GROMACS .gro file of C-alpha atoms in nm:
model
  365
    1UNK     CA    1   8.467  10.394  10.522
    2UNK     CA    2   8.373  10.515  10.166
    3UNK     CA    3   8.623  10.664   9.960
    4UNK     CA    4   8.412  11.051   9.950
    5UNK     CA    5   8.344  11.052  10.295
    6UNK     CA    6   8.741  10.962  10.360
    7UNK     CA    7   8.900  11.345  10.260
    8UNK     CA    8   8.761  11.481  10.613
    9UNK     CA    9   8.922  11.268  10.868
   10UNK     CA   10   9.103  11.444  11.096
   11UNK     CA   11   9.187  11.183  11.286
   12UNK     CA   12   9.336  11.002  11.005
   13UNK     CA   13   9.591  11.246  10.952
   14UNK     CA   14  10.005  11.113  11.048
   15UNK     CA   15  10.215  11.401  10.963
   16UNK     CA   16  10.038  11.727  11.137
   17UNK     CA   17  10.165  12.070  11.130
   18UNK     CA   18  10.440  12.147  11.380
   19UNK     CA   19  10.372  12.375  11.675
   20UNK     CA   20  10.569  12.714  11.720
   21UNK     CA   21  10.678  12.696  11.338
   22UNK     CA   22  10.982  12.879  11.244
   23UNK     CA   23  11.123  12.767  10.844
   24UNK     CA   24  11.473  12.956  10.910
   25UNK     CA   25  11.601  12.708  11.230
   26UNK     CA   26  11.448  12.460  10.967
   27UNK     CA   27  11.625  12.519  10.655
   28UNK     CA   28  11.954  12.636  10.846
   29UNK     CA   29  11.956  12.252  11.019
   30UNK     CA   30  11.911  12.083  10.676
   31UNK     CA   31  12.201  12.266  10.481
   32UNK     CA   32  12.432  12.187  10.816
   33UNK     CA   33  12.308  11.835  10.736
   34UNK     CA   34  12.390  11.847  10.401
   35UNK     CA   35  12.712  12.026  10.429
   36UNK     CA   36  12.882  11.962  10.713
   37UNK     CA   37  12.855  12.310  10.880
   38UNK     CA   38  12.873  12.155  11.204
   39UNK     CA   39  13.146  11.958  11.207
   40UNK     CA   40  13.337  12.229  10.967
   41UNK     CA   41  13.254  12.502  11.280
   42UNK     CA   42  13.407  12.232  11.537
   43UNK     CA   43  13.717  12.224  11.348
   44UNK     CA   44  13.745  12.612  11.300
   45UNK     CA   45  13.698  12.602  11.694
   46UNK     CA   46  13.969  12.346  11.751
   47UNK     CA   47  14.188  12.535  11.518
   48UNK     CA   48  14.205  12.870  11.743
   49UNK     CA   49  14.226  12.649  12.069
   50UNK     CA   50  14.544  12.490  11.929
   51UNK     CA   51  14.686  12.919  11.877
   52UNK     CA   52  14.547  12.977  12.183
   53UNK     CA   53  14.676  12.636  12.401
   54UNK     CA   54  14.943  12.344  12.344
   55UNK     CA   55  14.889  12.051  12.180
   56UNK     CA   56  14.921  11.848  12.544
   57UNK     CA   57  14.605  12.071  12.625
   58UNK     CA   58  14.430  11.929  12.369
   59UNK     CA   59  14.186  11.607  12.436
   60UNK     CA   60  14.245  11.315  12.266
   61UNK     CA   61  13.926  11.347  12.024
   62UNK     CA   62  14.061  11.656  11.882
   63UNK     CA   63  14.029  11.660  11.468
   64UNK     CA   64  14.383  11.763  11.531
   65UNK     CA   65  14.689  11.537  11.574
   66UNK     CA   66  14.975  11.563  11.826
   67UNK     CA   67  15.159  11.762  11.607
   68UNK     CA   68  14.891  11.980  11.531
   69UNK     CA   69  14.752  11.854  11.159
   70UNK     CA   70  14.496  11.848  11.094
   71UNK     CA   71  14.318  11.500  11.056
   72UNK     CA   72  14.092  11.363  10.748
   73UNK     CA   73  13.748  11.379  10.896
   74UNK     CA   74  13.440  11.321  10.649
   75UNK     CA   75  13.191  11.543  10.720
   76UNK     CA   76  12.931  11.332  10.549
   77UNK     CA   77  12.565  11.417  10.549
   78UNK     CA   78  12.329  11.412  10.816
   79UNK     CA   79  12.073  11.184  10.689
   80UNK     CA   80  11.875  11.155  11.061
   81UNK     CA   81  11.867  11.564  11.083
   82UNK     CA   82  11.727  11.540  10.767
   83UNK     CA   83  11.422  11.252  10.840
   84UNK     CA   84  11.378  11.447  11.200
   85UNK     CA   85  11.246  11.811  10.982
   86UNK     CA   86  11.087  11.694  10.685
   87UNK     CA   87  10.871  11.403  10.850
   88UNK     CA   88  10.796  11.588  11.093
   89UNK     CA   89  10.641  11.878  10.908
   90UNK     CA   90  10.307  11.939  10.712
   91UNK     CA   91  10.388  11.979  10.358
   92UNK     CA   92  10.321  12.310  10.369
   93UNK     CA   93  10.547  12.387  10.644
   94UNK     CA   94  10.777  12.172  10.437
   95UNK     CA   95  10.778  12.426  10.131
   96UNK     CA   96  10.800  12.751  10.357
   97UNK     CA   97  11.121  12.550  10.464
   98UNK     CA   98  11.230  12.544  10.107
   99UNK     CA   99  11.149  12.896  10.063
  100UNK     CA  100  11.399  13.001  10.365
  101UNK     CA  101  11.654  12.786  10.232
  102UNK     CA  102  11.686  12.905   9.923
  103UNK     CA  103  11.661  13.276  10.082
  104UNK     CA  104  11.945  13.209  10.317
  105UNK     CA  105  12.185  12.963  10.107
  106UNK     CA  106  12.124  13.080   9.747
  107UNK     CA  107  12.034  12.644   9.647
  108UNK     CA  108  11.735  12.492   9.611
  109UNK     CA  109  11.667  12.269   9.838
  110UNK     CA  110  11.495  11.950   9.672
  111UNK     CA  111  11.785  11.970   9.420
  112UNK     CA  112  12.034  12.002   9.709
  113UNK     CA  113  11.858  11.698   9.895
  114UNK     CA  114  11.897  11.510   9.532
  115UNK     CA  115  12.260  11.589   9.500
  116UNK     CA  116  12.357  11.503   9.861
  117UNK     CA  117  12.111  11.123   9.934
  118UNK     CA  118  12.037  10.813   9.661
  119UNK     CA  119  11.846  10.540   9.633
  120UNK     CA  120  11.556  10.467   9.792
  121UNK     CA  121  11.553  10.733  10.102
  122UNK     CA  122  11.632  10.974   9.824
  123UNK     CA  123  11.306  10.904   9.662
  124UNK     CA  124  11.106  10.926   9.952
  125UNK     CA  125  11.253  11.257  10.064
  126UNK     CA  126  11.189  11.411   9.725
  127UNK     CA  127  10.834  11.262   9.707
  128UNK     CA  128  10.827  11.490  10.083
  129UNK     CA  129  10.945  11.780   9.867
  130UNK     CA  130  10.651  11.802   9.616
  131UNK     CA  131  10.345  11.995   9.634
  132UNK     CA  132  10.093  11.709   9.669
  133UNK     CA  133   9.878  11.780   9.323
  134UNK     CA  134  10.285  11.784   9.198
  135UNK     CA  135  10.332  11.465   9.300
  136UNK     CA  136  10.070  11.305   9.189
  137UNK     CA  137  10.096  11.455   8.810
  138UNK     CA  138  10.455  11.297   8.849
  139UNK     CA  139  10.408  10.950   8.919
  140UNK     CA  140  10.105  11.002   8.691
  141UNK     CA  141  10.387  11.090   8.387
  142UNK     CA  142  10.690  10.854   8.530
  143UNK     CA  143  10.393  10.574   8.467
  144UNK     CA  144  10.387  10.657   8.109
  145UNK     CA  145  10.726  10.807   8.022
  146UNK     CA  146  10.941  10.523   7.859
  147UNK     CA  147  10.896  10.215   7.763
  148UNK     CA  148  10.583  10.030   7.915
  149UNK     CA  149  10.307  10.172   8.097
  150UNK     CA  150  10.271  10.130   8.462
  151UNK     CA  151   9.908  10.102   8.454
  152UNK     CA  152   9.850  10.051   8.792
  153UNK     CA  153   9.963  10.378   8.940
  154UNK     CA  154   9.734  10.496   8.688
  155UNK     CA  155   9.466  10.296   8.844
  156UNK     CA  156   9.541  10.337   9.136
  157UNK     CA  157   9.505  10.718   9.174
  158UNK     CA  158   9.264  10.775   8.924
  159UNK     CA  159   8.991  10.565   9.110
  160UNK     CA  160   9.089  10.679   9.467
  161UNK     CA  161   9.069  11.058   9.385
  162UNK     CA  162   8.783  11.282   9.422
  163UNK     CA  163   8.655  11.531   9.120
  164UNK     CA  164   8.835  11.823   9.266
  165UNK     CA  165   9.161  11.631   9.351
  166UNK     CA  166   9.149  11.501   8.999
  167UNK     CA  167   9.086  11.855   8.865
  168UNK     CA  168   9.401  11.996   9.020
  169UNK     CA  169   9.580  11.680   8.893
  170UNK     CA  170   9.542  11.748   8.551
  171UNK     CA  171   9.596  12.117   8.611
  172UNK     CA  172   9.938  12.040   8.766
  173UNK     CA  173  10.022  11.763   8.497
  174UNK     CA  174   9.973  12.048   8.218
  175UNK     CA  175  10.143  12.304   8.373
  176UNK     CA  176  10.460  12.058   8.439
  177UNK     CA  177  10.488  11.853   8.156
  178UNK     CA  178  10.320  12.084   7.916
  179UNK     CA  179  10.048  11.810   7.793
  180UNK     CA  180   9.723  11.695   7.831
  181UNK     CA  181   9.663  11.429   8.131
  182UNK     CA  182   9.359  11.297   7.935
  183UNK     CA  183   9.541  11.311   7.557
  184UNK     CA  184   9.848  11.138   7.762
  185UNK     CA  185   9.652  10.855   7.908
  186UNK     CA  186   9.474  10.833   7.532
  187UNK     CA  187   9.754  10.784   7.351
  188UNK     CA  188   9.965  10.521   7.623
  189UNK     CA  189   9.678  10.278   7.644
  190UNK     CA  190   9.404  10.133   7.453
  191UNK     CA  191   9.058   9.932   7.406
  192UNK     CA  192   8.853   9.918   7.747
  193UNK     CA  193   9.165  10.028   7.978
  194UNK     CA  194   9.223  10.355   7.788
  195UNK     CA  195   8.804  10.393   7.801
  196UNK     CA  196   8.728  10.370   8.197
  197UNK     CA  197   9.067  10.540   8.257
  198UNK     CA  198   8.892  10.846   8.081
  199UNK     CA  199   8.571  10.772   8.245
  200UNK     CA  200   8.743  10.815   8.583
  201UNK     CA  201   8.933  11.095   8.486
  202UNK     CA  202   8.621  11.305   8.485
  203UNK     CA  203   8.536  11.266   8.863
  204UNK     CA  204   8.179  11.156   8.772
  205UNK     CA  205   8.102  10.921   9.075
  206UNK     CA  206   8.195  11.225   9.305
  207UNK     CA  207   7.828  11.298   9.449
  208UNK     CA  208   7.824  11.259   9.834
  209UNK     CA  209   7.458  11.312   9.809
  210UNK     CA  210   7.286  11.030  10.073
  211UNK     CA  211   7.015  10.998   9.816
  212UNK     CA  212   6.977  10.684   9.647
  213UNK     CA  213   6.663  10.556   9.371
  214UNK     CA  214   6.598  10.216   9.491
  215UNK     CA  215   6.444  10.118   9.142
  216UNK     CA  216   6.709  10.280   8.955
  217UNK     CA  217   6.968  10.078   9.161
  218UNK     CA  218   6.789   9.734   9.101
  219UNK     CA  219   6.799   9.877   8.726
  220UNK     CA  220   7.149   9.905   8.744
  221UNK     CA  221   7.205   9.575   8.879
  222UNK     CA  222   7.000   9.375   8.653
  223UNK     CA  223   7.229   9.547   8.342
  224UNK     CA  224   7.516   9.447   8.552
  225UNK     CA  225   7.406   9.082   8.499
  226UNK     CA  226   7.279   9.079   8.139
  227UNK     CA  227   7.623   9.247   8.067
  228UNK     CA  228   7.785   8.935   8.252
  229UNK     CA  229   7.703   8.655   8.421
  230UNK     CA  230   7.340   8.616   8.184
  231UNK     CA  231   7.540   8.578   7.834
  232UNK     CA  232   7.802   8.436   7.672
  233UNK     CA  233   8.077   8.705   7.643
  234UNK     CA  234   8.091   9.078   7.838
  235UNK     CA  235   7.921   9.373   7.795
  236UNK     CA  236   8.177   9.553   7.908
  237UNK     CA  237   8.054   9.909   7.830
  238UNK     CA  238   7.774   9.870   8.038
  239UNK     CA  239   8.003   9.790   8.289
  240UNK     CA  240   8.225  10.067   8.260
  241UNK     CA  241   7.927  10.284   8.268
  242UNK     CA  242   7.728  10.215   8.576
  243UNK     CA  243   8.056  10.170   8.800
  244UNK     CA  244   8.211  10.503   8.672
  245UNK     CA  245   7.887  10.726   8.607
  246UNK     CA  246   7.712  10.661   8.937
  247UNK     CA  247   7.780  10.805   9.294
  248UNK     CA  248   7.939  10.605   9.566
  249UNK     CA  249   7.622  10.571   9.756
  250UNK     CA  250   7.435  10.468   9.445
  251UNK     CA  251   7.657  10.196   9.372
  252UNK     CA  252   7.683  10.042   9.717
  253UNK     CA  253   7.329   9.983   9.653
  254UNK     CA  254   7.383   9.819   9.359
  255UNK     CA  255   7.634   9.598   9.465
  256UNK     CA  256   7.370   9.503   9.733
  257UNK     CA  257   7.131   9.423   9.440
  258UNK     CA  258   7.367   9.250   9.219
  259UNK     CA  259   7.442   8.970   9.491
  260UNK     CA  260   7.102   8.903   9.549
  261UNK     CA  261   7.002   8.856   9.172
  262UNK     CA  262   7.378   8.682   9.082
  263UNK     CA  263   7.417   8.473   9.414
  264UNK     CA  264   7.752   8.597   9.395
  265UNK     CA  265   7.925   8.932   9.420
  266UNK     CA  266   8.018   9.162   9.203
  267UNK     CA  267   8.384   9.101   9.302
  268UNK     CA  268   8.367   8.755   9.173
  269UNK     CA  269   8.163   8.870   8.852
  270UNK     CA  270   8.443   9.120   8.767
  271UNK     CA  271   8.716   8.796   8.820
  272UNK     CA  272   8.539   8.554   8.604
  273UNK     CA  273   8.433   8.855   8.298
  274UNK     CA  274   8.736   9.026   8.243
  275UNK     CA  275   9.079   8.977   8.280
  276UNK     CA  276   9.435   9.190   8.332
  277UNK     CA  277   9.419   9.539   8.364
  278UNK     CA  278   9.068   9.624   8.279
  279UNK     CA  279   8.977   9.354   8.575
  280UNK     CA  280   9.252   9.537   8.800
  281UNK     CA  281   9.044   9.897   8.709
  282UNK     CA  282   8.706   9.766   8.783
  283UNK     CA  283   8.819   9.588   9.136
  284UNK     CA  284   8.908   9.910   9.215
  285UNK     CA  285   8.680  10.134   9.172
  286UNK     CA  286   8.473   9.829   9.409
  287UNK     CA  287   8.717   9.811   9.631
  288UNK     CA  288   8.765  10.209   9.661
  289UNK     CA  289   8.380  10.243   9.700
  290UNK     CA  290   8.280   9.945   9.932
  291UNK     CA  291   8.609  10.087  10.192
  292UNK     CA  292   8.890  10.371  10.053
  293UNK     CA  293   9.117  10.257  10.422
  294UNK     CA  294   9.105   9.890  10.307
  295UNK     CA  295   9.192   9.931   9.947
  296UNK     CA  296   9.513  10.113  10.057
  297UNK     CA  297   9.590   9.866  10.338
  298UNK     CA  298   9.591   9.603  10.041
  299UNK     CA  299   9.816   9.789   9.828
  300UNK     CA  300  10.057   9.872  10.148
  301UNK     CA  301  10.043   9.491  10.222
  302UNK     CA  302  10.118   9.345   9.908
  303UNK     CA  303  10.410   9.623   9.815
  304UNK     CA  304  10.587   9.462  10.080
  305UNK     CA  305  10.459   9.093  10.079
  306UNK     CA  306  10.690   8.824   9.903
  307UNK     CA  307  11.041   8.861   9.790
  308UNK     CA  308  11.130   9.197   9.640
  309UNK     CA  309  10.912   9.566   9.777
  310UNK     CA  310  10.731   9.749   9.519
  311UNK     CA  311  10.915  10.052   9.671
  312UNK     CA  312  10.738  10.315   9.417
  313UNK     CA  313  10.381  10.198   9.590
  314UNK     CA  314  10.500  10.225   9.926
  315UNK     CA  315  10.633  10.550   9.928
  316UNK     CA  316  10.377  10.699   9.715
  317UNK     CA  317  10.113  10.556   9.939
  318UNK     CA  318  10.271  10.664  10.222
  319UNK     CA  319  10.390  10.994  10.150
  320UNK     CA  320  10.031  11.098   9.994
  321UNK     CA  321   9.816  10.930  10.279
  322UNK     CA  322  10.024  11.090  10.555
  323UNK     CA  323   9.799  11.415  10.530
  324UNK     CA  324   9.446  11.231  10.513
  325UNK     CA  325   9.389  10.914  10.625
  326UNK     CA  326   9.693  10.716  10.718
  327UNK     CA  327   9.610  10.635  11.054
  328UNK     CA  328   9.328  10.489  10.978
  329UNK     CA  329   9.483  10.265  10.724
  330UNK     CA  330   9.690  10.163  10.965
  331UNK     CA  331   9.434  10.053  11.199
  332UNK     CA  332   9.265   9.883  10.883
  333UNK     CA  333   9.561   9.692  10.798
  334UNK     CA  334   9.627   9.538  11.157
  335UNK     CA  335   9.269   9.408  11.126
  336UNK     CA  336   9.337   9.276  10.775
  337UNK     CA  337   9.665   9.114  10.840
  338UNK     CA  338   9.715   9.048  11.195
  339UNK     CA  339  10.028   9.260  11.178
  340UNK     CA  340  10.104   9.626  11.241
  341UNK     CA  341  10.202   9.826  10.904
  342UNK     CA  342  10.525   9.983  11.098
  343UNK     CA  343  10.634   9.608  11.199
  344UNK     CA  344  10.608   9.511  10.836
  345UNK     CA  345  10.806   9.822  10.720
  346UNK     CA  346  11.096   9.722  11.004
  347UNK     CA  347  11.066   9.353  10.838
  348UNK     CA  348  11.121   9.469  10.497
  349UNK     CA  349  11.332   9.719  10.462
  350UNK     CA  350  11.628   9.920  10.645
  351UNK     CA  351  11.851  10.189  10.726
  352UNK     CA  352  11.740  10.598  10.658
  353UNK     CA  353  11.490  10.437  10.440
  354UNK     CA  354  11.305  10.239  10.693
  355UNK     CA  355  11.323  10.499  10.952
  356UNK     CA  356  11.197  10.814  10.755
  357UNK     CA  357  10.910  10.535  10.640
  358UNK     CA  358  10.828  10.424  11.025
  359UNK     CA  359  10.828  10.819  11.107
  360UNK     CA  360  10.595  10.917  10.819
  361UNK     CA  361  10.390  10.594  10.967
  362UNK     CA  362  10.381  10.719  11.325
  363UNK     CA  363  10.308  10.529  11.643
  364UNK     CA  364  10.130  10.202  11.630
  365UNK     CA  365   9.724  10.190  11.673
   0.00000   0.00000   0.00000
């Protein structure tokens, strides 16, 4: 499946809107999770049966002790209350639940859930929190904020977005952060990188027309190969060009054309011209073309293959997929791997974490 034809499958979708929809049960659940309302009631009910009975009358579980003190209890928080609302709720539902909470308990809720979780299931929760053009303009500026640039986030979601997703990107970006997306990007990376990152960021390959010009497509693919494999050195212009100036249909044409004039693909073309991130850029926009599913199979695969987890890919894949096309990534990765994504998750990583993940992931195809 091509990445523009991707947005519109329903059957893709993970995390669906939840029937009979009520925010106030909702938000009422999560601040008991968060604050120990339930176990803080039990005690006030424990307290009046010990006015109301003797302490022999008591059961043994009682928070109270036989001589009627009260016993250190943590209330703790409930992290499972928490995983069973938010992954199970559309992220709109999800910030009509926010809306209630505030209404009823005077907090906000992401920066309750921040103050009350850590680590890694903190993350993922708060990714659950954002409005998804939020999100993205986040992990957009946490890629460039600091030291180092994460370029592949970057990559990643610049070449996997469509025109109109990318237009509400940089609309979100400015309106957070108070800067230019495009200026940002500019002024964090250089030389070819910083050039098709800007080419992207215009959206120009979004044209879901069917129609293709055979002759300009053989065109295409002949530049291709004078900018490559035919001379010494890369054109790499002309590269950037064709692969971020044409439509996806146009380009799977190309690639067509290309293999039969290079006896080799344009894959291996890209490996042996350029090198390091510009190579990374370029293999995606192929890979997001030729199959949007795979391409995000491979990054859920190799976030989790080998020792470590690239934790920041797998929860922004995850949480941002759950809406549009997850389930059919999954069913792309069992074919690619010979593994379900869920059993990889259980394999690599644990506790709230792993089972917010596995119910963001849903059911196994």
């Amino acid at each position: 499946m091509a990445w523009w034809k991707a947005w519109i499958e329903q059957e893709g979708v993970t995390v669906k809107s939840s029937s009979h929809f009520n925010p106030d049960p909702d938000a009422e659940t999560l601040y008991k999770a968060m604050k120990g309302i339930g176990v803080g009631s039990q005690l006030l009910s424990h307290q009046a049966a010990a006015f109301a009975f003797p302490s022999s009358a008591l059961t043994s579980v009682s928070p109270w002790g036989q001589q009627g003190h009260l016993c250190c209890i943590p209330a703790g928080t409930n992290e499972q209350a928490i995983i069973d609302v938010l992954t199970k709720r559309s992220n709109t539902q999800r910030q009509q639940i926010a809306k209630s909470f505030k209404a009823q308990f005077g907090k906000d809720l992401t920066e309750t859930l921040k103050s009350e979780l850590s680590g890694k299931f903190e993350r993922l929760i708060v990714a659950l929190m954002y409005l998804p053009y939020r999100y993205e303009a986040k992990e957009l500026h946490d890629a460039m904020k600091g030291l180092g640039t994460k370029e592949g986030v970057i990559i990643e979601i610049l070449a996997s977005r469509t025109k109109n997703q990318l237009r509400e990107i940089m609309k979100a970006y400015e309106e957070d952060y108070g800067s230019s997306l495009e200026e940002d990007i500019q002024a964090d990376t250089s030389g070819y990188l910083e050039r098709i990152l800007v080419c992207l960021l215009q959206g120009s390959r979004d044209d879901v027309s069917s129609f293709v010009d055979p002759g300009l497509a053989l065109q295409d693919a002949q530049d291709l190969y004078a900018a490559g494999e035919k001379i010494r050195g890369t054109d790499e212009m002309k590269f950037i060009t064709i692969l971020c100036m044409r439509s996806a249909t146009h380009l799977l044409r190309v690639f067509e054309e290309y293999e039969k004039i290079a006896n080799k693909c344009i894959e291996d073309s890209i490996n042996s011209e350029t090198h390091g991130s510009l190579e990374e850029a370029m293999l995606t926009v192929v890979k997001c073309t030729q199959n949007l599913h795979s391409y995000f199979a491979e990054r859920l695969y190799y976030a989790m293959k080998g020792a470590g987890t690239r934790d920041g890919t797998l929860i922004r894949n995850i949480v941002s997929r759950s809406e549009i096309d997850l389930n059919l990534i999954k069913c792309h990765f069992k074919k690619m791997y010979g593994k379900t994504l869920s059993s990889m998750i259980m394999e690599d990583t644990s506790g709230d974490y792993k089972n917010a993940l596995l119910s963001l992931v849903g059911s196994d195809p």
